[in-house]
Tab-separated table of C-alpha atoms in Angstrom:
chain	number	residue	atom	x	y	z
A	1140	MET	CA	-15.722	-75.700	6.344
A	1141	ALA	CA	-14.623	-75.925	2.720
A	1142	GLU	CA	-11.208	-74.579	1.771
A	1143	TYR	CA	-10.876	-72.198	-1.146
A	1144	THR	CA	-7.127	-71.985	-1.499
A	1145	LYS	CA	-7.003	-70.957	-5.161
A	1146	LEU	CA	-9.884	-68.491	-4.881
A	1147	MET	CA	-8.063	-66.683	-2.069
A	1148	GLU	CA	-4.594	-66.993	-3.599
A	1149	ALA	CA	-2.665	-63.900	-4.621
A	1150	ALA	CA	-1.655	-63.985	-8.285
A	1151	LYS	CA	0.100	-62.049	-11.009
A	1152	ILE	CA	-2.024	-61.783	-14.140
A	1153	GLY	CA	-0.400	-59.749	-16.862
A	1154	ALA	CA	0.939	-56.647	-15.145
A	1155	TRP	CA	-1.585	-56.932	-12.323
A	1156	GLN	CA	-0.518	-58.143	-8.882
A	1157	LEU	CA	-3.854	-59.333	-7.513
A	1158	GLN	CA	-4.818	-59.786	-3.869
A	1159	SER	CA	-6.776	-62.888	-4.832
A	1160	ARG	CA	-7.929	-64.796	-7.892
A	1161	THR	CA	-11.456	-63.500	-7.265
A	1162	ALA	CA	-12.704	-60.759	-9.586
A	1163	MET	CA	-15.720	-58.502	-9.471
A	1164	ALA	CA	-17.573	-59.085	-12.720
A	1165	PRO	CA	-18.721	-56.013	-14.677
A	1166	MET	CA	-22.376	-55.345	-13.872
A	1167	THR	CA	-24.488	-52.473	-15.199
A	1168	ARG	CA	-25.662	-50.397	-12.241
A	1169	CYS	CA	-26.562	-47.030	-13.885
A	1170	PHE	CA	-25.149	-44.852	-11.103
A	1171	ALA	CA	-24.119	-41.916	-13.295
A	1172	ASP	CA	-25.870	-38.618	-13.933
A	1173	ASP	CA	-27.901	-39.235	-17.069
A	1174	LYS	CA	-27.054	-35.855	-18.606
A	1175	THR	CA	-23.347	-35.625	-17.812
A	1176	GLY	CA	-22.347	-39.278	-17.607
A	1177	VAL	CA	-20.431	-38.483	-14.395
A	1178	ILE	CA	-20.610	-41.161	-11.713
A	1179	SER	CA	-22.171	-40.553	-8.317
A	1180	PRO	CA	-19.695	-39.855	-5.464
A	1181	ALA	CA	-21.178	-42.884	-3.667
A	1182	VAL	CA	-19.650	-45.139	-6.328
A	1183	THR	CA	-16.243	-44.564	-4.742
A	1184	ASP	CA	-17.145	-46.394	-1.552
A	1185	TYR	CA	-19.018	-49.071	-3.512
A	1186	TYR	CA	-15.817	-50.200	-5.234
A	1187	ARG	CA	-13.538	-49.412	-2.263
A	1188	ARG	CA	-15.425	-51.864	-0.049
A	1189	ARG	CA	-14.879	-54.719	-2.511
A	1190	ALA	CA	-11.157	-53.966	-2.656
A	1191	ALA	CA	-11.030	-53.875	1.145
A	1192	ASP	CA	-12.609	-57.333	1.193
A	1193	GLY	CA	-9.687	-58.696	-0.837
A	1194	ILE	CA	-11.259	-58.862	-4.296
A	1195	GLY	CA	-8.289	-59.195	-6.601
A	1196	LEU	CA	-9.525	-57.648	-9.842
A	1197	ILE	CA	-12.410	-55.186	-9.988
A	1198	ILE	CA	-13.921	-54.736	-13.448
A	1199	THR	CA	-16.176	-51.676	-13.502
A	1200	GLU	CA	-19.636	-51.570	-14.917
A	1201	GLY	CA	-19.568	-50.820	-18.631
A	1202	ILE	CA	-18.384	-47.288	-19.436
A	1203	ILE	CA	-19.623	-45.832	-22.712
A	1204	VAL	CA	-17.161	-44.564	-25.320
A	1205	ASP	CA	-19.694	-42.430	-27.257
A	1206	PRO	CA	-23.170	-41.030	-26.438
A	1207	ARG	CA	-24.530	-42.876	-29.504
A	1208	GLY	CA	-23.321	-46.080	-27.901
A	1209	LYS	CA	-25.358	-45.591	-24.740
A	1210	GLY	CA	-27.884	-48.343	-24.039
A	1211	ASN	CA	-29.476	-47.418	-20.709
A	1212	PRO	CA	-30.284	-44.242	-18.804
A	1213	GLY	CA	-27.726	-43.476	-16.123
A	1214	VAL	CA	-24.755	-45.405	-17.483
A	1215	PRO	CA	-21.357	-43.703	-17.112
A	1216	LEU	CA	-19.410	-42.190	-19.975
A	1217	LEU	CA	-15.679	-41.573	-20.243
A	1218	ILE	CA	-15.164	-39.104	-23.039
A	1219	HIS	CA	-13.970	-35.949	-21.254
A	1220	ALA	CA	-11.936	-34.771	-18.267
A	1221	GLU	CA	-14.800	-34.237	-15.803
A	1222	GLN	CA	-15.821	-37.881	-16.100
A	1223	ALA	CA	-12.207	-39.021	-15.714
A	1224	LYS	CA	-11.802	-36.867	-12.601
A	1225	ALA	CA	-14.754	-38.570	-10.909
A	1226	TRP	CA	-13.331	-42.012	-11.713
A	1227	ARG	CA	-9.927	-41.006	-10.311
A	1228	GLU	CA	-11.489	-40.764	-6.865
A	1229	VAL	CA	-12.636	-44.371	-7.299
A	1230	THR	CA	-9.270	-45.688	-8.492
A	1231	GLU	CA	-7.388	-43.942	-5.700
A	1232	ALA	CA	-9.745	-45.413	-3.100
A	1233	VAL	CA	-9.362	-48.907	-4.537
A	1234	HIS	CA	-5.581	-48.593	-4.657
A	1235	ALA	CA	-5.514	-47.419	-1.032
A	1236	GLU	CA	-7.063	-50.791	-0.130
A	1237	GLY	CA	-4.512	-52.736	-2.168
A	1238	GLY	CA	-6.948	-53.430	-4.995
A	1239	THR	CA	-6.688	-53.469	-8.776
A	1240	ILE	CA	-9.398	-51.884	-10.910
A	1241	ILE	CA	-9.880	-51.846	-14.669
A	1242	ALA	CA	-12.461	-49.984	-16.746
A	1243	GLN	CA	-14.768	-51.961	-18.983
A	1244	ILE	CA	-15.238	-49.873	-22.135
A	1245	TRP	CA	-18.418	-50.349	-24.101
A	1246	HIS	CA	-20.578	-49.411	-27.088
A	1247	VAL	CA	-24.029	-51.042	-27.309
A	1248	GLY	CA	-24.568	-50.593	-31.039
A	1249	ARG	CA	-28.117	-51.408	-32.125
A	1250	VAL	CA	-29.614	-52.485	-28.768
A	1251	THR	CA	-30.811	-49.035	-27.755
A	1252	HIS	CA	-33.279	-46.280	-28.665
A	1253	HIS	CA	-32.888	-42.844	-30.246
A	1254	GLU	CA	-34.319	-41.159	-27.140
A	1255	ILE	CA	-31.282	-42.444	-25.249
A	1256	THR	CA	-28.639	-41.888	-27.931
A	1257	GLY	CA	-29.949	-38.700	-29.539
A	1258	GLY	CA	-29.851	-40.304	-32.984
A	1259	ALA	CA	-30.291	-43.564	-34.823
A	1260	PRO	CA	-28.281	-46.384	-33.197
A	1261	LEU	CA	-25.245	-47.662	-35.056
A	1262	ALA	CA	-24.758	-51.264	-36.160
A	1263	PRO	CA	-22.828	-53.254	-38.758
A	1264	SER	CA	-26.034	-53.721	-40.773
A	1265	ALA	CA	-29.486	-52.123	-40.740
A	1266	ILE	CA	-31.146	-55.010	-38.888
A	1267	ARG	CA	-33.365	-54.284	-35.895
A	1268	ALA	CA	-32.819	-56.326	-32.735
A	1269	GLU	CA	-35.820	-58.013	-31.155
A	1270	GLY	CA	-36.874	-56.939	-27.680
A	1271	LYS	CA	-37.019	-53.858	-25.499
A	1272	VAL	CA	-34.363	-51.619	-23.986
A	1273	SER	CA	-33.582	-52.707	-20.419
A	1274	ARG	CA	-34.670	-50.184	-17.751
A	1275	PHE	CA	-36.260	-48.051	-20.482
A	1276	GLY	CA	-38.996	-50.288	-21.822
A	1277	LYS	CA	-39.228	-49.162	-25.450
A	1278	PRO	CA	-38.479	-51.486	-28.390
A	1279	TYR	CA	-35.022	-51.373	-29.902
A	1280	ASP	CA	-34.773	-48.883	-32.759
A	1281	MET	CA	-33.884	-49.668	-36.343
A	1282	PRO	CA	-30.128	-48.982	-36.533
A	1283	ALA	CA	-28.137	-47.271	-39.230
A	1284	ALA	CA	-25.569	-49.423	-41.011
A	1285	MET	CA	-22.111	-48.071	-40.243
A	1286	SER	CA	-20.009	-46.647	-43.034
A	1287	LEU	CA	-16.266	-47.231	-43.113
A	1288	SER	CA	-15.896	-43.702	-41.780
A	1289	ASP	CA	-18.227	-44.552	-38.876
A	1290	ILE	CA	-16.156	-47.640	-38.142
A	1291	ARG	CA	-12.918	-45.666	-38.040
A	1292	GLU	CA	-14.551	-43.090	-35.770
A	1293	VAL	CA	-15.772	-45.685	-33.276
A	1294	ILE	CA	-12.367	-47.397	-33.196
A	1295	GLY	CA	-10.910	-43.992	-32.373
A	1296	GLN	CA	-13.494	-43.512	-29.620
A	1297	PHE	CA	-12.462	-46.763	-27.961
A	1298	ALA	CA	-8.836	-45.590	-28.058
A	1299	HIS	CA	-9.780	-42.155	-26.687
A	1300	THR	CA	-11.683	-43.659	-23.758
A	1301	ALA	CA	-8.772	-46.021	-23.115
A	1302	LYS	CA	-6.465	-42.983	-22.836
A	1303	LEU	CA	-8.856	-41.238	-20.454
A	1304	ALA	CA	-8.986	-44.418	-18.368
A	1305	LYS	CA	-5.235	-44.080	-17.946
A	1306	GLU	CA	-5.661	-40.461	-16.862
A	1307	ALA	CA	-8.321	-41.602	-14.385
A	1308	GLY	CA	-5.817	-43.898	-12.706
A	1309	PHE	CA	-7.180	-47.257	-13.813
A	1310	ASP	CA	-4.847	-50.255	-13.936
A	1311	GLY	CA	-6.053	-51.262	-17.378
A	1312	VAL	CA	-9.190	-51.801	-19.426
A	1313	GLU	CA	-11.497	-54.545	-20.576
A	1314	ILE	CA	-13.057	-54.221	-24.024
A	1315	HIS	CA	-16.690	-55.352	-23.979
A	1316	GLY	CA	-16.920	-57.479	-27.099
A	1317	ALA	CA	-19.723	-59.738	-25.858
A	1318	HIS	CA	-23.466	-60.081	-25.236
A	1319	GLY	CA	-24.828	-58.753	-28.505
A	1320	TYR	CA	-23.392	-55.256	-28.165
A	1321	LEU	CA	-21.613	-53.456	-31.004
A	1322	ILE	CA	-18.434	-55.517	-31.284
A	1323	ASP	CA	-20.403	-58.748	-30.947
A	1324	GLN	CA	-22.870	-57.484	-33.550
A	1325	PHE	CA	-19.981	-57.454	-36.008
A	1326	ASN	CA	-18.940	-60.920	-34.810
A	1327	SER	CA	-22.391	-62.431	-35.388
A	1328	ASP	CA	-24.096	-63.549	-38.595
A	1329	VAL	CA	-27.404	-62.618	-36.914
A	1330	SER	CA	-26.575	-58.904	-37.081
A	1331	ASN	CA	-23.795	-58.628	-39.675
A	1332	THR	CA	-24.602	-59.151	-43.350
A	1333	ARG	CA	-21.879	-56.862	-44.704
A	1334	ASP	CA	-20.016	-57.742	-47.892
A	1335	ASP	CA	-16.889	-55.645	-47.249
A	1336	GLN	CA	-13.824	-56.429	-45.098
A	1337	TYR	CA	-15.980	-56.368	-41.954
A	1338	GLY	CA	-18.390	-59.073	-43.152
A	1339	GLY	CA	-18.205	-62.650	-44.380
A	1340	ASP	CA	-17.440	-65.794	-42.404
A	1341	LEU	CA	-16.689	-65.736	-38.680
A	1342	LYS	CA	-12.968	-65.214	-39.154
A	1343	GLN	CA	-13.617	-62.185	-41.336
A	1344	ARG	CA	-16.409	-60.797	-39.126
A	1345	LEU	CA	-13.939	-60.658	-36.224
A	1346	THR	CA	-12.001	-57.940	-38.072
A	1347	PHE	CA	-13.763	-55.079	-36.267
A	1348	MET	CA	-13.048	-56.642	-32.881
A	1349	LYS	CA	-9.400	-57.048	-33.847
A	1350	ASP	CA	-9.186	-53.427	-35.025
A	1351	VAL	CA	-10.662	-52.129	-31.756
A	1352	LEU	CA	-8.349	-54.391	-29.779
A	1353	GLY	CA	-5.327	-53.168	-31.710
A	1354	ALA	CA	-6.183	-49.529	-31.036
A	1355	VAL	CA	-6.588	-50.171	-27.307
A	1356	LEU	CA	-3.446	-52.298	-27.090
A	1357	ASP	CA	-1.548	-49.322	-28.488
A	1358	VAL	CA	-2.653	-47.399	-25.390
A	1359	TRP	CA	-2.380	-50.028	-22.654
A	1360	GLY	CA	-0.268	-52.927	-23.918
A	1361	ASP	CA	-1.127	-56.620	-23.838
A	1362	ASP	CA	-0.528	-57.033	-20.089
A	1363	ARG	CA	-3.159	-54.463	-19.079
A	1364	THR	CA	-5.872	-55.107	-21.693
A	1365	ALA	CA	-8.578	-57.766	-21.422
A	1366	ILE	CA	-11.279	-58.524	-23.968
A	1367	ARG	CA	-14.653	-60.118	-23.313
A	1368	PHE	CA	-16.585	-62.182	-25.863
A	1369	SER	CA	-19.539	-64.578	-25.822
A	1370	ALA	CA	-22.083	-66.547	-27.773
A	1371	LEU	CA	-25.072	-65.297	-25.747
A	1372	LYS	CA	-26.661	-61.956	-26.629
A	1373	ILE	CA	-28.886	-59.565	-24.720
A	1374	ASP	CA	-31.501	-59.910	-27.481
A	1375	HIS	CA	-30.933	-63.671	-27.916
A	1376	PRO	CA	-29.773	-65.114	-24.557
A	1377	THR	CA	-29.979	-68.748	-25.676
A	1378	TYR	CA	-27.866	-68.234	-28.813
A	1379	MET	CA	-25.028	-70.681	-29.356
A	1380	TRP	CA	-22.651	-71.071	-32.281
A	1381	ASP	CA	-23.483	-73.947	-34.647
A	1382	ASP	CA	-20.051	-75.428	-33.967
A	1383	PRO	CA	-18.907	-74.091	-30.568
A	1384	GLU	CA	-15.447	-75.658	-30.647
A	1385	ALA	CA	-14.685	-74.300	-34.115
A	1386	ALA	CA	-15.957	-70.876	-33.044
A	1387	LEU	CA	-13.791	-70.817	-29.907
A	1388	SER	CA	-10.777	-71.870	-31.942
A	1389	THR	CA	-11.487	-69.070	-34.427
A	1390	PHE	CA	-11.812	-66.510	-31.631
A	1391	ALA	CA	-8.558	-67.725	-30.088
A	1392	ASP	CA	-6.685	-67.433	-33.388
A	1393	ALA	CA	-8.086	-63.956	-34.055
A	1394	LEU	CA	-7.394	-62.581	-30.593
A	1395	ARG	CA	-3.910	-64.080	-30.505
A	1396	SER	CA	-3.068	-62.626	-33.904
A	1397	ALA	CA	-4.265	-59.199	-32.740
A	1398	GLY	CA	-1.959	-59.362	-29.718
A	1399	ALA	CA	-4.314	-60.212	-26.838
A	1400	LYS	CA	-3.016	-61.997	-23.760
A	1401	ILE	CA	-5.983	-61.740	-21.361
A	1402	ILE	CA	-9.429	-62.946	-22.403
A	1403	HIS	CA	-12.820	-63.111	-20.685
A	1404	PRO	CA	-15.121	-65.673	-22.337
A	1405	SER	CA	-18.614	-65.004	-21.017
A	1406	THR	CA	-21.549	-67.286	-20.344
A	1407	MET	CA	-24.531	-67.135	-18.005
A	1408	ASN	CA	-23.903	-70.705	-16.807
A	1409	PHE	CA	-20.274	-71.665	-16.299
A	1410	THR	CA	-21.067	-75.348	-15.763
A	1411	GLN	CA	-23.133	-75.731	-18.959
A	1412	GLN	CA	-21.655	-78.450	-21.129
A	1413	ILE	CA	-21.470	-77.364	-24.758
A	1414	VAL	CA	-19.278	-79.956	-26.534
A	1415	ASP	CA	-18.765	-83.599	-25.514
A	1416	GLY	CA	-19.352	-82.920	-21.834
A	1417	GLN	CA	-16.984	-79.959	-21.793
A	1418	MET	CA	-17.781	-76.470	-20.528
A	1419	MET	CA	-16.950	-73.329	-22.499
A	1420	HIS	CA	-13.941	-72.280	-20.430
A	1421	GLN	CA	-12.677	-75.843	-20.173
A	1422	LEU	CA	-12.847	-76.092	-23.960
A	1423	MET	CA	-11.313	-72.653	-24.452
A	1424	ARG	CA	-8.247	-73.716	-22.465
A	1425	LYS	CA	-7.400	-76.125	-25.300
A	1426	TYR	CA	-6.862	-73.130	-27.572
A	1427	TRP	CA	-5.634	-70.443	-25.151
A	1428	LYS	CA	-2.504	-70.767	-23.016
A	1429	ASP	CA	-2.490	-67.225	-21.631
A	1430	ALA	CA	-4.788	-65.722	-18.972
A	1431	ILE	CA	-8.500	-66.579	-18.903
A	1432	ILE	CA	-11.076	-64.860	-16.705
A	1433	GLY	CA	-14.010	-67.163	-15.954
A	1434	VAL	CA	-17.572	-66.033	-15.327
A	1435	GLY	CA	-21.083	-67.466	-15.322
A	1436	ASP	CA	-23.023	-67.753	-12.072
A	1437	LEU	CA	-19.977	-69.177	-10.310
A	1438	THR	CA	-20.244	-70.347	-6.726
A	1439	PRO	CA	-17.218	-70.547	-4.435
A	1440	GLU	CA	-17.214	-74.305	-5.069
A	1441	THR	CA	-17.403	-74.172	-8.866
A	1442	ALA	CA	-14.905	-71.296	-8.983
A	1443	GLU	CA	-12.414	-73.194	-6.833
A	1444	GLN	CA	-12.807	-76.310	-8.979
A	1445	ALA	CA	-12.230	-74.372	-12.205
A	1446	LEU	CA	-9.164	-72.619	-10.768
A	1447	GLN	CA	-7.724	-75.870	-9.433
A	1448	ALA	CA	-8.273	-77.533	-12.819
A	1449	GLY	CA	-6.468	-74.674	-14.572
A	1450	TRP	CA	-9.394	-73.907	-16.868
A	1451	ILE	CA	-9.351	-70.291	-15.674
A	1452	ASP	CA	-6.862	-68.009	-13.927
A	1453	VAL	CA	-9.346	-65.625	-12.294
A	1454	ALA	CA	-12.954	-66.273	-11.214
A	1455	ALA	CA	-15.350	-63.361	-11.783
A	1456	ILE	CA	-18.326	-63.114	-9.421
A	1457	GLY	CA	-21.396	-61.060	-10.341
A	1458	ARG	CA	-24.615	-60.667	-8.389
A	1459	PRO	CA	-23.301	-62.123	-5.127
A	1460	LEU	CA	-20.850	-59.225	-5.049
A	1461	ILE	CA	-23.684	-56.728	-5.418
A	1462	ALA	CA	-25.420	-58.258	-2.411
A	1463	ASN	CA	-22.265	-58.979	-0.383
A	1464	PRO	CA	-19.534	-56.321	-0.331
A	1465	ASP	CA	-17.851	-58.643	2.199
A	1466	TYR	CA	-18.144	-61.653	-0.111
A	1467	LEU	CA	-14.686	-63.115	0.491
A	1468	HIS	CA	-14.937	-62.598	4.241
A	1469	ARG	CA	-18.174	-64.562	4.272
A	1470	VAL	CA	-16.740	-67.323	2.086
A	1471	LYS	CA	-13.640	-67.634	4.286
A	1472	SER	CA	-15.610	-67.725	7.526
A	1473	GLY	CA	-18.388	-69.965	6.245
A	1474	GLU	CA	-21.045	-67.301	6.786
A	1475	GLU	CA	-24.160	-67.474	4.653
A	1476	LEU	CA	-24.228	-65.148	1.659
A	1477	VAL	CA	-27.000	-62.570	1.398
A	1478	PRO	CA	-29.065	-63.588	-1.659
A	1479	TYR	CA	-29.272	-61.142	-4.531
A	1480	ASP	CA	-32.754	-59.652	-4.879
A	1481	ALA	CA	-33.280	-57.439	-7.938
A	1482	LYS	CA	-36.380	-55.833	-6.429
A	1483	THR	CA	-34.481	-54.435	-3.456
A	1484	MET	CA	-30.985	-54.060	-4.909
A	1485	LEU	CA	-31.682	-52.518	-8.314
A	1486	GLY	CA	-30.521	-48.935	-8.019
A	1487	GLN	CA	-29.008	-49.477	-4.556
A	1488	LEU	CA	-25.346	-49.030	-3.718
A	1489	VAL	CA	-24.394	-51.553	-1.051
């Protein structure tokens, strides 16, 4: 039986004392009431079971900061007290099992439809994304280019949701700045053609991300705030920066200057080599000395290798944790993992 000493190892990351270096990756499940944005009571046990299994850091599914930033039916919101109250039941259950849980806070920007948002989607520029809304089936709408007033309002919404996350008993937050959603739309030359302070080259396009990060850091501090970023996008999953190493260096400089300490570079394939035989997280470690959360179809073997090598500090597991609430137990005992099957598990709380 293989040994996974680092994967099972307790660790202190920022202010978080984790049961293990295994994290539950944020995965959209759509288990909230579509009208109220309040999560189902069954969500409490869903997260509690992962904490009871020894998962060190639970990152919730994306929680929307504004109804206009909603990208799928049934996703949770955290903009008022009723929604925070429902999440408090979750956080208390996770804490009772010795777990740590943070809220991923999210705005989808242009990759949505007016029937979901109640108005034209927001984006850095009026450029329509290609494709259809997941779990809704209609093509993405033409977005409205955000004014400076819109930008200030959305930054404030991220801060407001961060404050409500504190009231809900979370241990921190992760800002979703990846995958072609609003923050990443500002980061990308595919979706951002602005000529003001929020446009320009990559360094300048990262200004919106830095402003959101600064507002959230004011609420939570650098030891309880993570930020996720990526090259890949929901509407362009094969996208890669022209010069990946230069891009990662630019992200590192920007996030460091904004005060970040915990980052979550995201890819669908952790072991994909992007520069001179090096993987994204391996390359990122050259430019980032603080905490890195790794993700990307990790297996126990590849996660253990990455942790042992020091490329990452925490290994985030996605679909296997949907299918196996006892994931770590199975890994420890050598039991076979239940394979993830979207047909049977979509919409199911296991």
